[in-house]
Coordinates of C-alpha atoms in Angstrom, one line a residue:
M1 CA -5.8 -8.3 20.2
S2 CA -6.6 -4.6 20.7
A3 CA -4.1 -2.2 22.3
T4 CA -4.7 0.9 24.5
A5 CA -2.9 4.2 24.2
P6 CA 0.1 4.4 26.6
E7 CA -0.4 6.4 29.8
G8 CA 0.3 10.1 29.2
Y9 CA -0.1 9.9 25.4
D10 CA -1.8 13.0 24.0
P11 CA -2.6 13.1 20.2
A12 CA -2.5 16.9 20.4
D13 CA 1.2 16.7 20.8
Y14 CA 1.5 15.7 17.2
P15 CA 0.7 17.8 14.1
P16 CA -2.6 16.7 12.5
F17 CA -2.8 15.5 8.9
A18 CA -5.4 13.9 6.6
L19 CA -5.3 10.6 4.7
T20 CA -6.9 10.3 1.2
V21 CA -7.1 7.7 -1.5
D22 CA -6.7 8.4 -5.2
L23 CA -7.5 5.9 -8.0
A24 CA -6.0 5.5 -11.4
V25 CA -8.6 3.4 -13.2
F26 CA -7.7 2.0 -16.7
T27 CA -9.7 0.2 -19.3
V28 CA -9.3 -0.5 -23.1
R29 CA -12.1 1.1 -25.1
D30 CA -12.4 2.2 -28.7
G31 CA -9.0 0.9 -29.6
G32 CA -7.0 2.7 -27.0
L33 CA -6.0 2.8 -23.4
K34 CA -8.3 5.0 -21.3
V35 CA -8.1 6.4 -17.8
L36 CA -10.9 7.7 -15.7
L37 CA -10.8 11.4 -14.6
V38 CA -13.4 13.5 -12.9
E39 CA -13.9 17.3 -13.1
R40 CA -13.7 18.7 -9.6
A41 CA -16.8 20.6 -8.5
E42 CA -15.2 22.3 -5.5
D43 CA -12.1 24.2 -4.5
P44 CA -9.2 23.6 -4.4
Y45 CA -8.8 23.2 -8.2
A46 CA -12.5 23.6 -9.0
G47 CA -13.0 22.9 -12.7
A48 CA -9.7 21.0 -13.0
W49 CA -9.6 17.3 -14.0
A50 CA -8.3 14.9 -11.3
L51 CA -8.2 11.2 -10.4
P52 CA -11.3 10.1 -8.5
G53 CA -10.6 9.9 -4.7
G54 CA -11.2 11.5 -1.4
F55 CA -10.7 11.4 2.3
V56 CA -10.5 8.2 4.3
G57 CA -13.0 8.0 7.2
I58 CA -11.6 7.6 10.7
D59 CA -13.1 4.1 11.1
E60 CA -12.6 3.1 7.4
D61 CA -10.2 0.7 5.8
V62 CA -8.1 2.3 3.1
A63 CA -9.2 -0.2 0.3
D64 CA -12.8 0.3 1.3
A65 CA -12.4 4.0 1.1
A66 CA -11.0 3.6 -2.5
W67 CA -14.1 1.7 -3.6
R68 CA -16.5 4.1 -1.9
E69 CA -14.9 7.1 -3.5
L70 CA -15.0 5.5 -6.9
A71 CA -18.7 4.8 -6.5
E72 CA -19.6 8.3 -5.2
E73 CA -17.7 10.2 -7.8
T74 CA -18.4 8.1 -10.9
G75 CA -21.2 5.7 -10.3
L76 CA -19.0 2.7 -11.0
T77 CA -19.3 -0.2 -8.6
R78 CA -17.0 -3.0 -7.7
T79 CA -17.0 -6.0 -10.0
D80 CA -14.2 -8.3 -11.1
W81 CA -11.6 -5.6 -11.0
H82 CA -7.9 -5.9 -10.4
L83 CA -7.0 -3.3 -7.7
E84 CA -3.6 -2.8 -6.0
Q85 CA -1.9 -0.1 -4.0
L86 CA 0.4 2.0 -6.2
G87 CA 2.3 4.1 -3.6
T88 CA 2.1 6.9 -1.2
W89 CA 2.3 10.6 -2.1
G90 CA 2.9 13.0 0.9
A91 CA 5.0 15.9 -0.1
P92 CA 4.3 19.0 2.1
G93 CA 2.2 21.5 0.1
R94 CA 0.7 19.0 -2.3
D95 CA -2.8 20.0 -1.0
P96 CA -3.4 23.7 -0.2
R97 CA -6.0 22.9 2.5
M98 CA -3.7 21.1 5.0
R99 CA -1.1 18.4 5.2
V100 CA -2.6 15.5 3.2
V101 CA -1.0 12.1 2.5
S102 CA -2.6 10.1 -0.4
V103 CA -2.5 6.3 -0.8
A104 CA -2.8 5.9 -4.5
H105 CA -4.3 2.8 -6.1
V106 CA -4.3 1.4 -9.7
A107 CA -7.2 -0.6 -11.0
F108 CA -8.2 -2.0 -14.4
A109 CA -11.0 -4.1 -15.8
P110 CA -12.5 -4.8 -19.3
H111 CA -15.5 -3.1 -21.0
L112 CA -16.2 -0.5 -18.3
P113 CA -19.3 1.6 -18.9
D114 CA -19.5 5.4 -19.2
P115 CA -19.1 6.8 -15.7
Q116 CA -21.8 9.1 -14.1
A117 CA -20.5 12.0 -12.1
G118 CA -21.6 12.0 -8.5
S119 CA -22.0 14.8 -5.9
D120 CA -18.3 15.4 -5.6
A121 CA -17.7 15.9 -9.3
R122 CA -19.1 18.0 -12.2
R123 CA -18.3 15.4 -14.8
A124 CA -16.6 12.1 -15.2
R125 CA -15.2 10.6 -18.4
W126 CA -12.7 8.3 -19.9
W127 CA -9.6 10.1 -21.3
D128 CA -7.2 8.6 -23.9
V129 CA -3.8 8.3 -22.3
D130 CA -2.4 9.9 -25.5
D131 CA -4.4 13.1 -24.8
L132 CA -2.7 13.7 -21.4
E133 CA 0.6 15.3 -20.7
L134 CA 2.2 12.9 -18.2
P135 CA 5.7 13.8 -16.9
G136 CA 8.4 11.5 -18.1
L137 CA 6.1 9.4 -20.3
R138 CA 7.6 8.9 -23.8
G139 CA 6.9 6.5 -26.7
G140 CA 3.6 5.8 -28.4
H141 CA 2.4 9.3 -29.3
H142 CA 4.1 11.0 -26.3
D143 CA 7.4 12.0 -28.0
D144 CA 5.9 15.4 -28.9
P145 CA 4.1 17.9 -26.6
V146 CA 0.3 17.1 -26.3
D147 CA -1.9 19.9 -27.6
D148 CA -4.7 21.1 -25.4
A149 CA -3.9 18.6 -22.6
P150 CA -5.8 19.4 -19.4
A151 CA -3.7 20.5 -16.3
L152 CA -4.4 17.9 -13.6
A153 CA -5.2 18.9 -10.0
F154 CA -2.8 18.4 -7.2
D155 CA 0.1 16.0 -8.1
H156 CA -2.2 13.7 -10.0
A157 CA -0.1 13.9 -13.2
Q158 CA 2.8 12.4 -11.4
I159 CA 0.6 9.7 -9.8
L160 CA -1.0 8.9 -13.1
A161 CA 2.4 8.6 -14.8
A162 CA 3.5 6.2 -12.1
A163 CA 0.2 4.2 -12.4
F164 CA 0.6 3.8 -16.2
D165 CA 4.2 2.6 -15.8
R166 CA 3.0 0.1 -13.2
V167 CA 0.4 -1.4 -15.6
A168 CA 2.7 -1.3 -18.6
A169 CA 5.5 -3.0 -16.7
K170 CA 3.4 -5.6 -15.0
I171 CA 1.9 -7.0 -18.2
E172 CA 5.5 -7.6 -19.4
Y173 CA 6.1 -10.3 -16.8
T174 CA 2.8 -11.2 -15.2
S175 CA -0.6 -12.5 -16.5
L176 CA -2.4 -9.2 -15.6
A177 CA -3.0 -8.3 -19.2
T178 CA -5.8 -10.9 -19.1
A179 CA -7.6 -8.7 -16.6
F180 CA -8.4 -6.3 -19.5
C181 CA -10.1 -9.2 -21.3
P182 CA -13.6 -10.6 -21.0
P183 CA -14.0 -14.1 -19.5
T184 CA -13.3 -15.7 -22.9
F185 CA -11.2 -14.0 -25.6
T186 CA -9.2 -14.6 -28.7
L187 CA -5.5 -14.2 -29.0
G188 CA -6.1 -11.3 -31.3
E189 CA -8.1 -9.6 -28.5
L190 CA -5.3 -10.3 -26.0
Q191 CA -2.7 -8.9 -28.4
H192 CA -4.9 -5.7 -28.8
V193 CA -4.6 -5.2 -25.0
Y194 CA -0.8 -5.2 -25.2
E195 CA -0.9 -2.8 -28.2
A196 CA -3.3 -0.5 -26.5
V197 CA -1.4 -0.2 -23.3
W198 CA 2.0 0.1 -25.0
G199 CA 0.9 2.3 -27.9
V200 CA 2.6 0.1 -30.5
R201 CA 1.7 -2.5 -33.1
L202 CA 3.0 -6.0 -32.5
D203 CA 3.8 -8.7 -35.1
R204 CA 0.9 -11.2 -35.0
S205 CA 3.0 -14.3 -35.7
N206 CA 5.6 -13.4 -33.1
F207 CA 2.9 -12.6 -30.5
R208 CA 1.2 -15.9 -31.0
R209 CA 4.5 -17.8 -30.9
W210 CA 5.2 -16.1 -27.5
V211 CA 1.8 -17.0 -26.1
Q212 CA 2.4 -20.7 -27.1
Q213 CA 5.9 -20.6 -25.4
T214 CA 4.8 -18.8 -22.3
T215 CA 3.6 -20.8 -19.2
G216 CA 0.8 -19.5 -17.0
L217 CA -0.8 -16.9 -19.3
V218 CA -3.9 -18.5 -20.9
R219 CA -5.5 -21.8 -21.5
P220 CA -8.1 -22.9 -24.1
A221 CA -11.7 -22.3 -23.1
P222 CA -13.2 -25.5 -21.7
T223 CA -16.0 -25.6 -24.2
G224 CA -13.8 -25.5 -27.3
E225 CA -16.0 -22.7 -28.5
L226 CA -14.9 -20.7 -31.6
R227 CA -15.5 -17.0 -32.3
A228 CA -17.1 -16.3 -35.7
P229 CA -15.1 -14.0 -37.9
Q230 CA -16.4 -10.5 -38.5
G231 CA -15.4 -10.7 -42.2
R232 CA -13.6 -13.3 -44.2
G233 CA -11.4 -15.8 -42.4
R234 CA -11.6 -18.8 -40.2
P235 CA -13.3 -18.9 -36.8
A236 CA -10.9 -18.0 -33.9
A237 CA -10.3 -20.3 -30.9
L238 CA -11.3 -18.9 -27.5
F239 CA -9.1 -18.8 -24.5
E240 CA -9.5 -17.9 -20.8
A241 CA -7.2 -16.5 -18.1
R242 CA -5.7 -18.9 -15.6
T243 CA -7.7 -19.0 -12.4
D244 CA -4.9 -19.9 -10.1
G245 CA -3.9 -16.3 -9.3
V246 CA -1.5 -13.8 -10.9
V247 CA 1.5 -15.7 -12.1
T248 CA 5.0 -14.7 -13.4
L249 CA 5.5 -15.3 -17.1
H250 CA 8.4 -17.2 -18.5
P251 CA 9.6 -15.8 -20.9
P252 CA 8.3 -12.3 -20.3
M253 CA 6.9 -10.1 -23.2
L254 CA 9.2 -7.1 -23.1
R255 CA 8.1 -3.7 -24.4
P256 CA 9.5 -2.7 -27.8
A257 CA 11.9 0.2 -27.7
D258 CA 9.3 2.6 -29.1
A259 CA 6.6 1.6 -26.6
R260 CA 5.2 4.0 -24.0
A261 CA 7.4 4.1 -20.9
L262 CA 8.6 6.4 -18.2
R263 CA 11.9 7.8 -19.1
R264 CA 14.2 9.7 -16.7
D265 CA 17.2 11.7 -17.9
G266 CA 16.5 10.4 -21.4
V267 CA 17.0 6.8 -20.4
P268 CA 14.1 4.3 -20.7
R269 CA 13.1 2.8 -17.4

């Protein structure tokens, strides 16, 4: 049911502002957790690195705008991604052009290709999370200042830090870690996802014991197929993610004390 504006309502009575979307896109590549950044081609912040994103059209759904901006700036298209809203950033002055409110999203998927910069960006590339200076992020390799880290445009460093914390926290207690994996995977590959996201090494025996005790995370691949070893060793059993939606894990896999995490006032979150 559509509604009409009340009699006497004048939009000019209210200050205008713009709505944008920003995307923190993560994948696991080359042994580490990567995030997608684009080099801005235009002012403000021309030449600075930023999250892909842009303005929402007047007749456009927010989620549709997120996917469109991702394709326009990087050449990546929608596949079997996990995408969710992260939060809203709307501090006055965050954008020098005008009052701009951004609805930030976080997305992740496995084996994403090299991005191709579109018309709105000079370059697009995957950055290792350890090569970025993100406010409040400690653990992994973030306990010391990051040399030669790029200054991110707008408030994107704060958005990216919050996005990382969302991903790192959710794989503790939900099955979303499997979204970083291909359709079938070994337990070693799944363990590598946890290690890449958290920036730590996990004990292999303890991890496998936790997987066996946890409900709702994985199930054996229906074909009973085995993955041939790359060197010596026995073939590894293949597993697949549960297909009945994202589920809460019992018990959760809690981050070790030295894992990457947002810390405020010196206290781990």
